[in-house]
């Protein structure tokens, strides 16, 4: 994970109290055995606040040379998994269902004389999704400083305020701030800690757990479009937004389950207990992840692939209404996207656990290839059944792309820097995801159809997938170089040892001869 505020010194380094005392060592060794392979919750520990500020695995906070236990792989982690699952569902279920809200906003705020209505309305949804990712680098810093629990709870409260205030506007412009900025900022602060906290409780099952957690958004994407349609038809858009505030309030309560993991040994060996201290600036903003070439390629390829990624979620409902009218239930397409996306997250999340190292990236390469191909096929579907088939395949590989984001980050930069690595990546992703849908809306306003917009939306995923193909090869070369460094050091030390033994042997021989002469 990301670096913590303080590094602990090895046990016994410069501490006379840590020196072994005469007598039976069982009493002193018992706490070490208790925590040698276990994780314990620091809620009852006097050092819980300092442990929460780091909110990282012990492997990232322990000093060099000390034994780092594995995550517990269960226990309270299952509760955390369910809370993170709700977080993904509430945040991205609402975001992915924006197509239903988009049509309702067009009807409520638009007029026939407005020639740029689709362009202006698309900014609400795309700005919201973009801000969720744009704030991620800042969220990762706050997560390192204050811990997952505090950041998630405060973020959910901000999101609740933004969504509630969006239900009182009378024009489209205030929604840019209330829904597009304030609500999205809260979602961002609540979402990223749900990714980071999973690595504290799981390691061997991280791919499977990430698949389950990210499947939460699929469950909400399946059910929310129908719920939103019923609510909008019965109580209107404003009251529908107020109903969605209930989901965000539950997200606020779920954030309290993100308890930090703190070892008892850390509580005893740490410095000042219960006091929070800021880290140096170079530690707060950890740019060392960009020294990893494979991560730089990843951070370039993913955003390049996402310029057209969010276009179907925003404009597909309007495209169906333009082409087929009101004779077909367009919400079925979001249902297909959600179902197969959830299936894809579960399947490919488990498959990723069996793919070694950075070769997991090949799953994302295949995902972008099929997502781009399916986007280009949307305008070619003149039968509603064809659109259903396209959405089924698109959702399947969308789930594959999403569920292995965190495992790939762990492979490329390691557990210590993964928090800010994910934060920087999500920040880069915000740019294409923000500008893609408005550009598609502008094309629709000027050309009268979405065909060109969907054709162009399929090109960036193909380009991004081609860039990602280089990552496994580059990453393996980096690992070989890192392995060669300690080997060279060991051979040098052995050569020096051999030379010293040869010198000692040559000096000892005359001495022995002189002794034999006497």
Short mmCIF file of C-alpha atoms in Angstrom, two decimals:
data_model
loop_
_atom_site.label_atom_id
_atom_site.label_comp_id
_atom_site.label_asym_id
_atom_site.label_seq_id
_atom_site.Cartn_x
_atom_site.Cartn_y
_atom_site.Cartn_z
CA UNK A 1 0.00 0.00 0.00
CA UNK A 2 1.02 3.62 0.18
CA UNK A 3 3.77 4.54 2.63
CA UNK A 4 2.69 5.25 6.16
CA UNK A 5 3.48 8.31 8.24
CA UNK A 6 6.27 6.70 10.23
CA UNK A 7 8.53 3.70 9.79
CA UNK A 8 9.08 1.56 12.83
CA UNK A 9 12.60 0.61 13.83
CA UNK A 10 13.49 -3.08 14.12
CA UNK A 11 12.82 -4.56 17.49
CA UNK A 12 15.80 -4.14 19.74
CA UNK A 13 17.58 -1.59 17.54
CA UNK A 14 18.93 1.00 19.95
CA UNK A 15 16.43 0.02 22.64
CA UNK A 16 18.01 -1.42 25.79
CA UNK A 17 14.64 -2.59 26.97
CA UNK A 18 14.48 -4.94 24.01
CA UNK A 19 17.67 -6.77 24.96
CA UNK A 20 17.18 -10.35 26.20
CA UNK A 21 16.97 -10.66 29.96
CA UNK A 22 18.05 -13.61 32.06
CA UNK A 23 15.36 -15.98 33.11
CA UNK A 24 12.68 -17.91 31.28
CA UNK A 25 11.94 -16.23 27.93
CA UNK A 26 8.41 -17.62 27.59
CA UNK A 27 6.70 -14.53 29.00
CA UNK A 28 8.51 -12.21 26.65
CA UNK A 29 8.10 -14.44 23.62
CA UNK A 30 4.38 -15.06 24.07
CA UNK A 31 3.13 -11.78 22.53
CA UNK A 32 5.40 -12.30 19.52
CA UNK A 33 3.96 -15.74 18.94
CA UNK A 34 0.47 -14.36 19.30
CA UNK A 35 0.97 -11.84 16.50
CA UNK A 36 3.51 -13.68 14.40
CA UNK A 37 0.98 -14.85 11.83
CA UNK A 38 -2.20 -13.07 12.87
CA UNK A 39 -3.80 -9.66 12.46
CA UNK A 40 -5.72 -8.03 15.27
CA UNK A 41 -8.09 -5.08 15.25
CA UNK A 42 -6.71 -2.02 16.95
CA UNK A 43 -9.97 -0.74 18.31
CA UNK A 44 -9.07 -1.47 21.86
CA UNK A 45 -5.46 -0.49 21.54
CA UNK A 46 -4.15 2.85 22.72
CA UNK A 47 -2.34 3.23 19.39
CA UNK A 48 -5.40 2.74 17.22
CA UNK A 49 -5.47 6.33 15.93
CA UNK A 50 -1.87 6.13 14.73
CA UNK A 51 -2.53 2.77 13.11
CA UNK A 52 -5.61 4.15 11.44
CA UNK A 53 -3.69 7.04 9.95
CA UNK A 54 -1.59 4.55 8.03
CA UNK A 55 -4.41 2.08 7.35
CA UNK A 56 -1.96 -0.22 5.64
CA UNK A 57 -0.94 -3.87 5.95
CA UNK A 58 1.73 -4.66 8.47
CA UNK A 59 3.98 -5.62 5.58
CA UNK A 60 4.02 -1.99 4.56
CA UNK A 61 4.47 -0.54 8.04
CA UNK A 62 6.88 -3.00 9.58
CA UNK A 63 10.55 -2.12 9.63
CA UNK A 64 13.03 -3.98 7.46
CA UNK A 65 14.06 -7.26 8.91
CA UNK A 66 10.89 -7.88 10.91
CA UNK A 67 8.50 -10.70 10.13
CA UNK A 68 5.41 -9.48 8.24
CA UNK A 69 2.29 -11.63 8.74
CA UNK A 70 -0.19 -12.41 6.01
CA UNK A 71 -3.64 -10.76 5.93
CA UNK A 72 -6.27 -12.71 7.88
CA UNK A 73 -8.09 -13.89 4.70
CA UNK A 74 -11.48 -13.65 6.40
CA UNK A 75 -12.94 -12.87 9.81
CA UNK A 76 -14.04 -9.24 9.96
CA UNK A 77 -12.83 -9.00 6.38
CA UNK A 78 -16.07 -10.56 5.16
CA UNK A 79 -18.04 -7.71 6.75
CA UNK A 80 -15.66 -5.23 5.12
CA UNK A 81 -16.19 -7.01 1.80
CA UNK A 82 -19.98 -6.62 2.06
CA UNK A 83 -19.63 -2.93 2.98
CA UNK A 84 -17.29 -2.36 0.03
CA UNK A 85 -19.75 -4.22 -2.18
CA UNK A 86 -22.53 -1.84 -1.15
CA UNK A 87 -20.19 1.10 -1.81
CA UNK A 88 -19.48 -0.05 -5.37
CA UNK A 89 -23.17 -0.70 -5.93
CA UNK A 90 -24.41 2.63 -4.60
CA UNK A 91 -21.75 4.73 -6.33
CA UNK A 92 -21.51 3.09 -9.75
CA UNK A 93 -25.05 1.75 -9.84
CA UNK A 94 -26.27 5.34 -9.79
CA UNK A 95 -23.57 6.48 -12.21
CA UNK A 96 -24.23 3.66 -14.68
CA UNK A 97 -27.97 4.29 -14.56
CA UNK A 98 -27.48 7.89 -15.61
CA UNK A 99 -29.02 7.07 -19.00
CA UNK A 100 -32.46 6.94 -17.36
CA UNK A 101 -31.80 10.20 -15.50
CA UNK A 102 -30.47 11.71 -18.75
CA UNK A 103 -33.74 11.12 -20.60
CA UNK A 104 -35.72 12.52 -17.67
CA UNK A 105 -33.53 15.64 -17.54
CA UNK A 106 -34.04 16.20 -21.27
CA UNK A 107 -37.80 16.14 -20.77
CA UNK A 108 -37.78 18.28 -17.62
CA UNK A 109 -35.25 21.00 -18.47
CA UNK A 110 -35.18 20.96 -22.29
CA UNK A 111 -37.15 22.60 -25.02
CA UNK A 112 -37.56 22.15 -28.74
CA UNK A 113 -35.71 25.41 -29.45
CA UNK A 114 -32.54 24.29 -27.65
CA UNK A 115 -30.24 22.90 -30.36
CA UNK A 116 -27.47 21.89 -27.90
CA UNK A 117 -29.66 20.18 -25.33
CA UNK A 118 -27.97 16.77 -25.51
CA UNK A 119 -24.54 18.39 -25.26
CA UNK A 120 -25.41 20.43 -22.16
CA UNK A 121 -27.29 17.64 -20.40
CA UNK A 122 -24.55 15.09 -21.02
CA UNK A 123 -22.17 17.26 -19.03
CA UNK A 124 -24.08 16.47 -15.82
CA UNK A 125 -23.46 12.72 -16.00
CA UNK A 126 -19.98 12.85 -17.54
CA UNK A 127 -18.81 15.52 -15.11
CA UNK A 128 -20.06 13.40 -12.23
CA UNK A 129 -18.25 10.29 -13.41
CA UNK A 130 -15.12 12.27 -14.24
CA UNK A 131 -14.95 13.95 -10.82
CA UNK A 132 -15.23 10.55 -9.13
CA UNK A 133 -11.93 9.58 -10.73
CA UNK A 134 -10.37 13.05 -10.86
CA UNK A 135 -10.39 13.33 -7.06
CA UNK A 136 -8.74 9.94 -6.62
CA UNK A 137 -5.12 11.17 -6.21
CA UNK A 138 -6.29 13.56 -3.49
CA UNK A 139 -8.37 10.81 -1.89
CA UNK A 140 -5.37 8.49 -1.80
CA UNK A 141 -3.37 11.12 0.11
CA UNK A 142 -6.19 11.63 2.61
CA UNK A 143 -6.53 7.86 2.94
CA UNK A 144 -2.85 7.56 3.82
CA UNK A 145 -3.09 10.39 6.34
CA UNK A 146 -6.41 9.72 8.05
CA UNK A 147 -7.25 6.11 7.26
CA UNK A 148 -9.91 4.39 5.18
CA UNK A 149 -12.65 4.65 7.79
CA UNK A 150 -12.65 8.42 8.31
CA UNK A 151 -12.28 9.24 4.62
CA UNK A 152 -15.11 6.89 3.58
CA UNK A 153 -17.53 8.20 6.22
CA UNK A 154 -16.87 11.88 5.46
CA UNK A 155 -17.09 11.21 1.73
CA UNK A 156 -20.49 9.54 2.06
CA UNK A 157 -21.75 12.54 4.07
CA UNK A 158 -20.62 14.94 1.33
CA UNK A 159 -22.24 12.78 -1.34
CA UNK A 160 -25.49 12.73 0.63
CA UNK A 161 -25.51 16.54 0.81
CA UNK A 162 -24.80 16.88 -2.91
CA UNK A 163 -27.50 14.44 -4.01
CA UNK A 164 -30.09 15.94 -1.67
CA UNK A 165 -29.36 19.48 -2.88
CA UNK A 166 -29.72 18.28 -6.48
CA UNK A 167 -33.37 17.52 -5.80
CA UNK A 168 -34.15 21.22 -5.25
CA UNK A 169 -32.77 22.80 -8.45
CA UNK A 170 -35.02 24.27 -11.13
CA UNK A 171 -32.59 24.48 -14.10
CA UNK A 172 -29.84 22.30 -15.55
CA UNK A 173 -26.92 24.60 -14.66
CA UNK A 174 -26.93 24.12 -10.84
CA UNK A 175 -26.75 20.36 -11.38
CA UNK A 176 -23.23 20.84 -12.72
CA UNK A 177 -22.16 21.69 -9.16
CA UNK A 178 -24.60 19.79 -6.93
CA UNK A 179 -24.65 16.52 -8.87
CA UNK A 180 -21.59 16.80 -11.09
CA UNK A 181 -19.13 18.10 -8.47
CA UNK A 182 -20.42 17.83 -4.90
CA UNK A 183 -22.13 14.45 -5.14
CA UNK A 184 -19.27 13.07 -7.25
CA UNK A 185 -16.61 14.28 -4.79
CA UNK A 186 -18.40 12.49 -1.98
CA UNK A 187 -18.62 9.32 -4.05
CA UNK A 188 -14.92 9.50 -4.82
CA UNK A 189 -13.97 9.87 -1.14
CA UNK A 190 -16.24 6.95 -0.26
CA UNK A 191 -15.22 4.71 -3.16
CA UNK A 192 -11.43 4.54 -3.13
CA UNK A 193 -11.06 3.46 0.53
CA UNK A 194 -13.24 0.47 -0.36
CA UNK A 195 -10.53 -0.62 -2.81
CA UNK A 196 -7.63 -0.03 -0.43
CA UNK A 197 -9.13 -1.71 2.62
CA UNK A 198 -9.57 -5.03 0.82
CA UNK A 199 -5.81 -5.46 0.53
CA UNK A 200 -5.56 -5.21 4.32
CA UNK A 201 -7.77 -8.25 4.89
CA UNK A 202 -7.11 -10.42 1.83
CA UNK A 203 -4.13 -11.49 -0.26
CA UNK A 204 -4.60 -15.01 -1.61
CA UNK A 205 -8.29 -14.37 -2.31
CA UNK A 206 -7.88 -10.75 -3.41
CA UNK A 207 -8.90 -11.41 -7.01
CA UNK A 208 -12.05 -13.28 -5.96
CA UNK A 209 -12.94 -10.68 -3.32
CA UNK A 210 -12.45 -7.85 -5.81
CA UNK A 211 -14.73 -9.67 -8.21
CA UNK A 212 -17.43 -10.00 -5.56
CA UNK A 213 -17.09 -6.38 -4.46
CA UNK A 214 -17.17 -4.93 -7.95
CA UNK A 215 -20.15 -7.16 -8.73
CA UNK A 216 -22.08 -4.90 -6.37
CA UNK A 217 -22.26 -2.23 -9.05
CA UNK A 218 -23.59 -4.84 -11.46
CA UNK A 219 -26.41 -5.80 -9.10
CA UNK A 220 -27.38 -2.15 -8.75
CA UNK A 221 -27.00 -1.53 -12.49
CA UNK A 222 -29.42 -4.41 -13.11
CA UNK A 223 -32.08 -3.24 -10.67
CA UNK A 224 -31.79 0.55 -10.52
CA UNK A 225 -32.93 1.39 -14.09
CA UNK A 226 -36.30 -0.28 -13.49
CA UNK A 227 -36.60 1.27 -10.04
CA UNK A 228 -35.70 4.71 -11.38
CA UNK A 229 -38.19 4.39 -14.24
CA UNK A 230 -40.99 3.48 -11.83
CA UNK A 231 -40.05 6.26 -9.41
CA UNK A 232 -39.71 8.92 -12.13
CA UNK A 233 -43.08 7.99 -13.65
CA UNK A 234 -44.81 7.98 -10.28
CA UNK A 235 -43.16 10.69 -8.13
CA UNK A 236 -40.97 12.65 -10.57
CA UNK A 237 -37.24 13.27 -10.89
CA UNK A 238 -36.82 15.34 -7.72
CA UNK A 239 -38.36 12.81 -5.36
CA UNK A 240 -36.43 10.05 -7.14
CA UNK A 241 -33.17 11.77 -6.22
CA UNK A 242 -34.35 11.97 -2.61
CA UNK A 243 -35.01 8.24 -2.60
CA UNK A 244 -31.47 7.66 -3.85
CA UNK A 245 -30.23 9.59 -0.81
CA UNK A 246 -31.24 6.55 1.26
CA UNK A 247 -28.64 4.46 -0.60
CA UNK A 248 -25.96 7.04 0.19
CA UNK A 249 -26.96 7.14 3.87
CA UNK A 250 -26.47 3.37 4.09
CA UNK A 251 -23.09 3.94 2.45
CA UNK A 252 -22.33 6.40 5.27
CA UNK A 253 -23.00 3.68 7.84
CA UNK A 254 -21.01 1.08 5.88
CA UNK A 255 -17.89 3.24 6.09
CA UNK A 256 -17.65 2.60 9.83
CA UNK A 257 -16.80 -1.06 9.15
CA UNK A 258 -13.42 -0.17 7.61
CA UNK A 259 -11.51 -0.86 10.81
CA UNK A 260 -7.72 -0.57 10.50
CA UNK A 261 -5.54 -3.58 11.20
CA UNK A 262 -2.90 -2.95 13.88
CA UNK A 263 -0.56 -5.50 15.43
CA UNK A 264 0.04 -5.56 19.17
CA UNK A 265 3.79 -5.54 18.57
CA UNK A 266 3.38 -2.27 16.70
CA UNK A 267 1.40 -0.84 19.59
CA UNK A 268 4.22 -1.66 22.00
CA UNK A 269 7.13 -0.63 19.79
CA UNK A 270 5.61 2.51 18.23
CA UNK A 271 6.43 6.03 19.25
CA UNK A 272 3.91 8.45 20.70
CA UNK A 273 0.59 6.72 21.05
CA UNK A 274 -2.68 8.30 20.04
CA UNK A 275 -1.07 11.30 18.39
CA UNK A 276 -1.32 12.03 14.69
CA UNK A 277 1.67 13.50 12.91
CA UNK A 278 1.85 14.58 9.27
CA UNK A 279 4.45 13.00 7.09
CA UNK A 280 6.99 14.94 5.04
CA UNK A 281 5.69 16.33 1.77
CA UNK A 282 7.66 13.88 -0.32
CA UNK A 283 6.01 11.06 1.61
CA UNK A 284 2.49 12.53 1.37
CA UNK A 285 2.70 12.78 -2.43
CA UNK A 286 4.44 9.59 -3.39
CA UNK A 287 5.54 10.00 -7.00
CA UNK A 288 7.95 7.08 -6.79
CA UNK A 289 5.39 4.86 -8.53
CA UNK A 290 6.19 6.68 -11.78
CA UNK A 291 9.74 5.32 -11.60
CA UNK A 292 8.23 1.93 -12.48
CA UNK A 293 8.16 1.78 -16.28
CA UNK A 294 5.42 -0.85 -16.44
CA UNK A 295 3.19 1.35 -14.27
CA UNK A 296 3.81 4.36 -16.52
CA UNK A 297 2.71 2.34 -19.55
CA UNK A 298 -0.36 1.15 -17.64
CA UNK A 299 -1.22 4.72 -16.58
CA UNK A 300 -0.98 5.76 -20.25
CA UNK A 301 -2.84 2.85 -21.85
CA UNK A 302 -5.87 2.76 -19.54
CA UNK A 303 -6.87 6.45 -20.02
CA UNK A 304 -6.20 6.18 -23.75
CA UNK A 305 -8.72 3.32 -23.94
CA UNK A 306 -11.44 5.13 -22.00
CA UNK A 307 -12.33 8.07 -24.28
CA UNK A 308 -15.30 6.09 -25.56
CA UNK A 309 -15.88 3.84 -22.57
CA UNK A 310 -18.64 5.86 -20.86
CA UNK A 311 -20.44 6.91 -24.07
CA UNK A 312 -22.84 3.91 -24.22
CA UNK A 313 -23.86 4.34 -20.58
CA UNK A 314 -24.89 7.95 -21.17
CA UNK A 315 -26.29 7.92 -24.73
CA UNK A 316 -27.49 4.39 -25.40
CA UNK A 317 -30.96 5.03 -23.95
CA UNK A 318 -31.43 8.11 -26.13
CA UNK A 319 -30.09 6.26 -29.18
CA UNK A 320 -32.63 3.47 -28.68
CA UNK A 321 -35.45 5.99 -28.32
CA UNK A 322 -34.36 7.80 -31.50
CA UNK A 323 -34.17 4.59 -33.53
CA UNK A 324 -36.99 2.43 -32.13
CA UNK A 325 -39.25 4.99 -30.44
CA UNK A 326 -41.21 4.04 -27.33
CA UNK A 327 -42.05 0.57 -28.60
CA UNK A 328 -39.13 -1.16 -26.85
CA UNK A 329 -38.09 -1.14 -23.18
CA UNK A 330 -34.65 0.49 -23.37
CA UNK A 331 -33.96 -0.30 -19.68
CA UNK A 332 -33.48 -3.94 -20.72
CA UNK A 333 -30.14 -2.97 -22.25
CA UNK A 334 -28.82 -1.69 -18.92
CA UNK A 335 -30.17 -4.88 -17.38
CA UNK A 336 -28.10 -6.94 -19.84
CA UNK A 337 -25.02 -4.81 -19.20
CA UNK A 338 -25.38 -5.20 -15.46
CA UNK A 339 -26.02 -8.96 -15.41
CA UNK A 340 -23.13 -9.95 -17.65
CA UNK A 341 -20.84 -7.39 -16.01
CA UNK A 342 -21.47 -9.04 -12.66
CA UNK A 343 -20.87 -12.48 -14.14
CA UNK A 344 -17.67 -11.25 -15.77
CA UNK A 345 -16.35 -9.81 -12.50
CA UNK A 346 -16.92 -13.06 -10.65
CA UNK A 347 -15.47 -15.27 -13.40
CA UNK A 348 -12.47 -13.18 -14.41
CA UNK A 349 -11.76 -12.16 -10.82
CA UNK A 350 -11.25 -15.83 -10.02
CA UNK A 351 -9.36 -16.47 -13.25
CA UNK A 352 -6.96 -13.62 -12.40
CA UNK A 353 -5.91 -15.47 -9.22
CA UNK A 354 -4.45 -18.23 -11.41
CA UNK A 355 -2.61 -15.94 -13.84
CA UNK A 356 0.88 -15.15 -12.52
CA UNK A 357 2.31 -11.67 -12.17
CA UNK A 358 1.77 -8.92 -14.70
CA UNK A 359 0.34 -11.33 -17.27
CA UNK A 360 -3.04 -10.41 -15.76
CA UNK A 361 -2.83 -7.37 -18.06
CA UNK A 362 -3.65 -9.60 -21.03
CA UNK A 363 -7.16 -9.93 -19.61
CA UNK A 364 -7.55 -6.17 -19.85
CA UNK A 365 -6.17 -6.21 -23.40
CA UNK A 366 -8.84 -8.72 -24.45
CA UNK A 367 -11.48 -6.69 -22.61
CA UNK A 368 -10.68 -3.46 -24.44
CA UNK A 369 -10.63 -5.25 -27.80
CA UNK A 370 -14.16 -6.60 -27.33
CA UNK A 371 -15.49 -3.39 -25.74
CA UNK A 372 -14.27 -1.37 -28.73
CA UNK A 373 -15.68 -3.89 -31.19
CA UNK A 374 -19.08 -3.92 -29.48
CA UNK A 375 -19.24 -0.11 -29.43
CA UNK A 376 -18.75 -0.05 -33.19
CA UNK A 377 -21.49 -2.64 -33.66
CA UNK A 378 -24.17 -0.58 -31.85
CA UNK A 379 -25.07 1.55 -34.93
CA UNK A 380 -25.19 -1.60 -37.09
CA UNK A 381 -27.98 -3.13 -34.99
CA UNK A 382 -31.32 -2.32 -36.63
CA UNK A 383 -33.10 -4.97 -34.56
CA UNK A 384 -33.53 -4.57 -30.82
CA UNK A 385 -32.44 -8.18 -30.26
CA UNK A 386 -29.09 -7.36 -31.84
CA UNK A 387 -28.56 -4.56 -29.34
CA UNK A 388 -29.31 -6.99 -26.51
CA UNK A 389 -26.61 -9.36 -27.77
CA UNK A 390 -24.10 -6.51 -28.08
CA UNK A 391 -24.80 -5.33 -24.53
CA UNK A 392 -24.42 -8.87 -23.17
CA UNK A 393 -20.90 -9.17 -24.59
CA UNK A 394 -19.99 -5.60 -23.67
CA UNK A 395 -21.02 -6.12 -20.06
CA UNK A 396 -19.08 -9.37 -19.77
CA UNK A 397 -15.77 -7.78 -20.77
CA UNK A 398 -16.54 -4.58 -18.90
CA UNK A 399 -16.64 -6.70 -15.74
CA UNK A 400 -13.32 -8.29 -16.68
CA UNK A 401 -11.65 -4.89 -17.11
CA UNK A 402 -12.89 -3.52 -13.79
CA UNK A 403 -12.36 -6.44 -11.43
CA UNK A 404 -8.61 -6.84 -12.07
CA UNK A 405 -7.63 -3.19 -11.64
CA UNK A 406 -6.48 -3.58 -8.04
CA UNK A 407 -4.68 -6.95 -8.54
CA UNK A 408 -2.69 -5.50 -11.45
CA UNK A 409 -1.75 -2.46 -9.38
CA UNK A 410 -0.47 -4.76 -6.62
CA UNK A 411 1.64 -6.66 -9.15
CA UNK A 412 3.17 -3.57 -10.77
CA UNK A 413 4.07 -1.38 -7.77
CA UNK A 414 3.76 -3.65 -4.75
CA UNK A 415 1.56 -3.40 -1.66
CA UNK A 416 3.38 -0.40 -0.19
CA UNK A 417 2.55 2.03 -3.01
CA UNK A 418 -0.71 0.60 -4.31
CA UNK A 419 -3.01 3.20 -2.74
CA UNK A 420 -1.54 6.20 -4.52
CA UNK A 421 -0.86 4.13 -7.65
CA UNK A 422 -4.59 3.47 -7.95
CA UNK A 423 -5.31 7.10 -7.07
CA UNK A 424 -3.09 8.50 -9.81
CA UNK A 425 -4.51 6.07 -12.35
CA UNK A 426 -8.11 6.94 -11.53
CA UNK A 427 -7.20 10.62 -11.75
CA UNK A 428 -5.86 10.12 -15.27
CA UNK A 429 -8.99 8.15 -16.16
CA UNK A 430 -11.18 11.13 -15.27
CA UNK A 431 -10.06 13.15 -18.29
CA UNK A 432 -11.33 10.84 -21.08
CA UNK A 433 -14.39 9.80 -19.12
CA UNK A 434 -15.38 13.44 -18.63
CA UNK A 435 -14.98 14.61 -22.22
CA UNK A 436 -16.12 11.50 -24.08
CA UNK A 437 -19.90 11.74 -23.55
CA UNK A 438 -20.20 15.50 -24.24
CA UNK A 439 -18.31 15.05 -27.51
CA UNK A 440 -20.76 12.28 -28.44
CA UNK A 441 -23.65 14.58 -27.51
CA UNK A 442 -22.18 17.36 -29.66
CA UNK A 443 -21.93 14.97 -32.62
CA UNK A 444 -25.57 13.97 -32.07
CA UNK A 445 -26.72 17.61 -32.01
CA UNK A 446 -24.89 18.44 -35.27
CA UNK A 447 -25.36 15.20 -37.22
CA UNK A 448 -28.80 14.22 -35.97
CA UNK A 449 -27.72 10.66 -35.15
CA UNK A 450 -25.44 8.79 -32.75
CA UNK A 451 -23.92 6.51 -35.43
CA UNK A 452 -20.64 8.40 -35.87
CA UNK A 453 -20.32 8.88 -32.11
CA UNK A 454 -20.48 5.12 -31.44
CA UNK A 455 -18.09 4.33 -34.30
CA UNK A 456 -15.53 6.73 -32.88
CA UNK A 457 -16.13 5.47 -29.35
CA UNK A 458 -14.83 2.04 -30.38
CA UNK A 459 -11.44 3.26 -31.59
CA UNK A 460 -9.76 4.31 -28.29
CA UNK A 461 -10.21 0.90 -26.58
CA UNK A 462 -8.35 -0.76 -29.46
CA UNK A 463 -5.48 1.74 -29.17
CA UNK A 464 -5.31 1.42 -25.39
CA UNK A 465 -5.30 -2.37 -25.57
CA UNK A 466 -2.37 -2.29 -28.00
CA UNK A 467 -0.39 -0.12 -25.57
CA UNK A 468 -1.06 -2.47 -22.66
CA UNK A 469 0.40 -5.44 -24.55
CA UNK A 470 3.93 -4.25 -23.72
CA UNK A 471 3.47 -4.30 -19.94
CA UNK A 472 4.20 -7.99 -19.15
CA UNK A 473 7.40 -7.96 -21.21
CA UNK A 474 8.62 -4.70 -19.64
CA UNK A 475 7.71 -5.86 -16.15
CA UNK A 476 9.61 -9.13 -16.53
CA UNK A 477 12.71 -7.26 -17.69
CA UNK A 478 12.48 -5.01 -14.64
CA UNK A 479 12.24 -8.01 -12.33
CA UNK A 480 15.29 -9.64 -13.94
CA UNK A 481 17.31 -6.47 -13.41
CA UNK A 482 16.25 -6.27 -9.77
CA UNK A 483 17.20 -9.90 -9.21
CA UNK A 484 20.59 -9.38 -10.85
CA UNK A 485 21.59 -6.59 -8.44
CA UNK A 486 21.72 -8.66 -5.21
CA UNK A 487 23.34 -11.55 -7.08
CA UNK A 488 26.19 -9.28 -8.20
CA UNK A 489 26.61 -8.03 -4.65
CA UNK A 490 26.77 -11.56 -3.26
CA UNK A 491 29.37 -12.67 -5.81
CA UNK A 492 31.51 -9.61 -4.99
CA UNK A 493 31.34 -10.39 -1.29
CA UNK A 494 32.31 -14.01 -1.94
CA UNK A 495 35.29 -12.93 -4.05
CA UNK A 496 36.46 -10.62 -1.27
CA UNK A 497 36.07 -13.42 1.26
CA UNK A 498 38.10 -15.78 -0.92
CA UNK A 499 40.85 -13.21 -1.32
CA UNK A 500 41.01 -12.61 2.44
CA UNK A 501 41.24 -16.34 3.15
CA UNK A 502 44.04 -16.72 0.58
CA UNK A 503 45.98 -13.84 2.17
CA UNK A 504 45.50 -15.32 5.64
CA UNK A 505 46.70 -18.71 4.41
CA UNK A 506 49.89 -17.26 2.87
CA UNK A 507 50.72 -15.37 6.06
CA UNK A 508 50.02 -18.37 8.27
CA UNK A 509 52.43 -20.69 6.35
CA UNK A 510 55.73 -18.82 7.21
CA UNK A 511 54.63 -18.56 10.81
CA UNK A 512 54.07 -22.32 10.99
CA UNK A 513 57.46 -22.95 9.33
CA UNK A 514 59.17 -20.70 11.87
CA UNK A 515 57.42 -22.50 14.72
CA UNK A 516 58.48 -25.89 13.34
CA UNK A 517 62.07 -24.57 13.04
CA UNK A 518 62.15 -23.63 16.70
#
